[in-house]
Each structure stands twice: as structure tokens, then as C-alpha cells.
Amino acid sequence: AGLVGKLAEVKIARITTDKELRACAQKRPCVVVLTAMDLSQAQTKVLTALGERVPRTNLATLNLARYEFSLESKLPAAPTRSEPRVLFLRPLPDKGGKGDKAS
């Protein structure tokens, strides 16, 4: 073991609701992988490596075969199992200092 161990295990959330999607990018940047099926083991490994290299970033998947996503029509091509799409979301700065009161 080195002087500095792993800070934390990388967690990949599975988004199933609008609320979960909003929460993903509420306080930290969020990488959402849009796919047509669950991620393969190799794809999960790549996403985990990304999480290790980019700390303080939330990671999540959204299976578009199960859920409708309004931004899907704006993508250059529909996600597939072999070619998922990656969406980067970041929180907006708090302009009023009071935060978002709407839920």
C-alpha cells in the first residue's frame, strides 16, 4: 500500500427518474452515459476508470430502452449497446445565494 490509498470506491448510479437526473448534477458535475441497454462489463470498466481519474464527479447511466429522454432527439445519433452516448452535466452557479427552492 502506498502513502495515499484509494479515496473512495467509484459508484455508478442508475438513473430511473427525473428527480435522480436532477440530483446527479445538483452540486457536482455529472457524467451520464446514455445507452440502449445496460452497459457491458468493458464499458463499465471504462466508466469506473473515468471516475477514478476525475474525482468529485458523479457518474450515472440512463437506459433509453426503458426510459424516454427529451434530449435524445437532439443527439447526433441514437445510442446503441456498442456505441453509448456520453452527456456531461454541470451545476449552474448559485446567483442569488439562496439556492433553488423548487423541487
One Martini backbone bead per residue (centre of mass of N, CA, C, O) as a GRO file, in nm:
protein
  103
    1ALA     BB    1   0.097   0.035   0.020
    2GLY     BB    2   0.056   0.355   0.001
    3LEU     BB    3   0.018   0.663   0.127
    4VAL     BB    4  -0.222   0.667  -0.084
    5GLY     BB    5  -0.523   0.568  -0.111
    6LYS     BB    6  -0.819   0.511  -0.185
    7LEU     BB    7  -1.070   0.729  -0.148
    8ALA     BB    8  -1.300   0.588  -0.334
    9GLU     BB    9  -1.548   0.428  -0.453
   10VAL     BB   10  -1.688   0.384  -0.749
   11LYS     BB   11  -2.002   0.521  -0.849
   12ILE     BB   12  -2.289   0.396  -1.036
   13ALA     BB   13  -2.569   0.526  -1.137
   14ARG     BB   14  -2.922   0.457  -1.184
   15ILE     BB   15  -3.139   0.612  -1.384
   16THR     BB   16  -3.521   0.653  -1.334
   17THR     BB   17  -3.552   0.968  -1.277
   18ASP     BB   18  -3.573   1.304  -1.275
   19LYS     BB   19  -3.467   1.345  -0.989
   20GLU     BB   20  -3.199   1.189  -1.032
   21LEU     BB   21  -3.091   1.369  -1.256
   22ARG     BB   22  -3.085   1.635  -1.097
   23ALA     BB   23  -2.906   1.527  -0.858
   24CYS     BB   24  -2.645   1.462  -1.013
   25ALA     BB   25  -2.606   1.802  -1.088
   26GLN     BB   26  -2.643   1.987  -0.834
   27LYS     BB   27  -2.320   1.992  -0.702
   28ARG     BB   28  -2.201   1.828  -0.945
   29PRO     BB   29  -2.067   1.690  -1.181
   30CYS     BB   30  -2.210   1.490  -1.464
   31VAL     BB   31  -2.196   1.162  -1.597
   32VAL     BB   32  -2.393   1.046  -1.871
   33VAL     BB   33  -2.492   0.731  -1.989
   34LEU     BB   34  -2.628   0.659  -2.301
   35THR     BB   35  -2.835   0.372  -2.361
   36ALA     BB   36  -2.997   0.070  -2.490
   37MET     BB   37  -2.844  -0.074  -2.256
   38ASP     BB   38  -2.670  -0.221  -2.059
   39LEU     BB   39  -2.366  -0.222  -1.964
   40SER     BB   40  -2.084  -0.342  -2.019
   41GLN     BB   41  -1.805  -0.446  -1.869
   42ALA     BB   42  -1.613  -0.262  -2.031
   43GLN     BB   43  -1.774   0.003  -1.994
   44THR     BB   44  -1.764   0.003  -1.686
   45LYS     BB   45  -1.457   0.018  -1.668
   46VAL     BB   46  -1.426   0.293  -1.806
   47LEU     BB   47  -1.607   0.455  -1.610
   48THR     BB   48  -1.442   0.390  -1.358
   49ALA     BB   49  -1.178   0.519  -1.456
   50LEU     BB   50  -1.293   0.800  -1.480
   51GLY     BB   51  -1.369   0.830  -1.177
   52GLU     BB   52  -1.068   0.809  -1.081
   53ARG     BB   53  -0.965   1.066  -1.258
   54VAL     BB   54  -1.254   1.224  -1.174
   55PRO     BB   55  -1.312   1.367  -0.915
   56ARG     BB   56  -1.609   1.495  -0.809
   57THR     BB   57  -1.788   1.300  -1.001
   58ASN     BB   58  -2.069   1.200  -1.131
   59LEU     BB   59  -2.214   0.876  -1.209
   60ALA     BB   60  -2.423   0.759  -1.491
   61THR     BB   61  -2.711   0.582  -1.608
   62LEU     BB   62  -2.925   0.559  -1.917
   63ASN     BB   63  -3.189   0.362  -2.025
   64LEU     BB   64  -3.359   0.409  -2.332
   65ALA     BB   65  -3.532   0.141  -2.336
   66ARG     BB   66  -3.696   0.244  -2.059
   67TYR     BB   67  -3.651   0.559  -2.122
   68GLU     BB   68  -3.747   0.883  -2.172
   69PHE     BB   69  -3.554   1.142  -2.350
   70SER     BB   70  -3.569   1.463  -2.463
   71LEU     BB   71  -3.258   1.485  -2.579
   72GLU     BB   72  -3.237   1.254  -2.790
   73SER     BB   73  -3.315   1.422  -3.054
   74LYS     BB   74  -3.030   1.599  -3.030
   75LEU     BB   75  -2.869   1.377  -3.117
   76PRO     BB   76  -2.675   1.255  -3.371
   77ALA     BB   77  -2.724   0.966  -3.234
   78ALA     BB   78  -2.833   0.683  -3.132
   79PRO     BB   79  -2.802   0.478  -2.890
   80THR     BB   80  -2.606   0.191  -2.819
   81ARG     BB   81  -2.443  -0.069  -2.697
   82SER     BB   82  -2.171  -0.006  -2.863
   83GLU     BB   83  -2.281   0.324  -2.870
   84PRO     BB   84  -2.274   0.526  -2.648
   85ARG     BB   85  -2.365   0.821  -2.479
   86VAL     BB   86  -2.229   1.133  -2.361
   87LEU     BB   87  -2.321   1.332  -2.074
   88PHE     BB   88  -2.253   1.662  -1.957
   89LEU     BB   89  -2.309   1.789  -1.631
   90ARG     BB   90  -2.364   2.109  -1.471
   91PRO     BB   91  -2.376   2.326  -1.237
   92LEU     BB   92  -2.509   2.613  -1.151
   93PRO     BB   93  -2.462   2.900  -1.033
   94ASP     BB   94  -2.534   3.077  -0.748
   95LYS     BB   95  -2.692   3.390  -0.770
   96GLY     BB   96  -2.863   3.436  -0.480
   97GLY     BB   97  -2.766   3.237  -0.229
   98LYS     BB   98  -3.043   3.037  -0.184
   99GLY     BB   99  -3.117   2.862  -0.401
  100ASP     BB  100  -3.327   2.604  -0.493
  101LYS     BB  101  -3.678   2.578  -0.412
  102ALA     BB  102  -3.739   2.386  -0.625
  103SER     BB  103  -3.877   2.029  -0.674
   0.00000   0.00000   0.00000
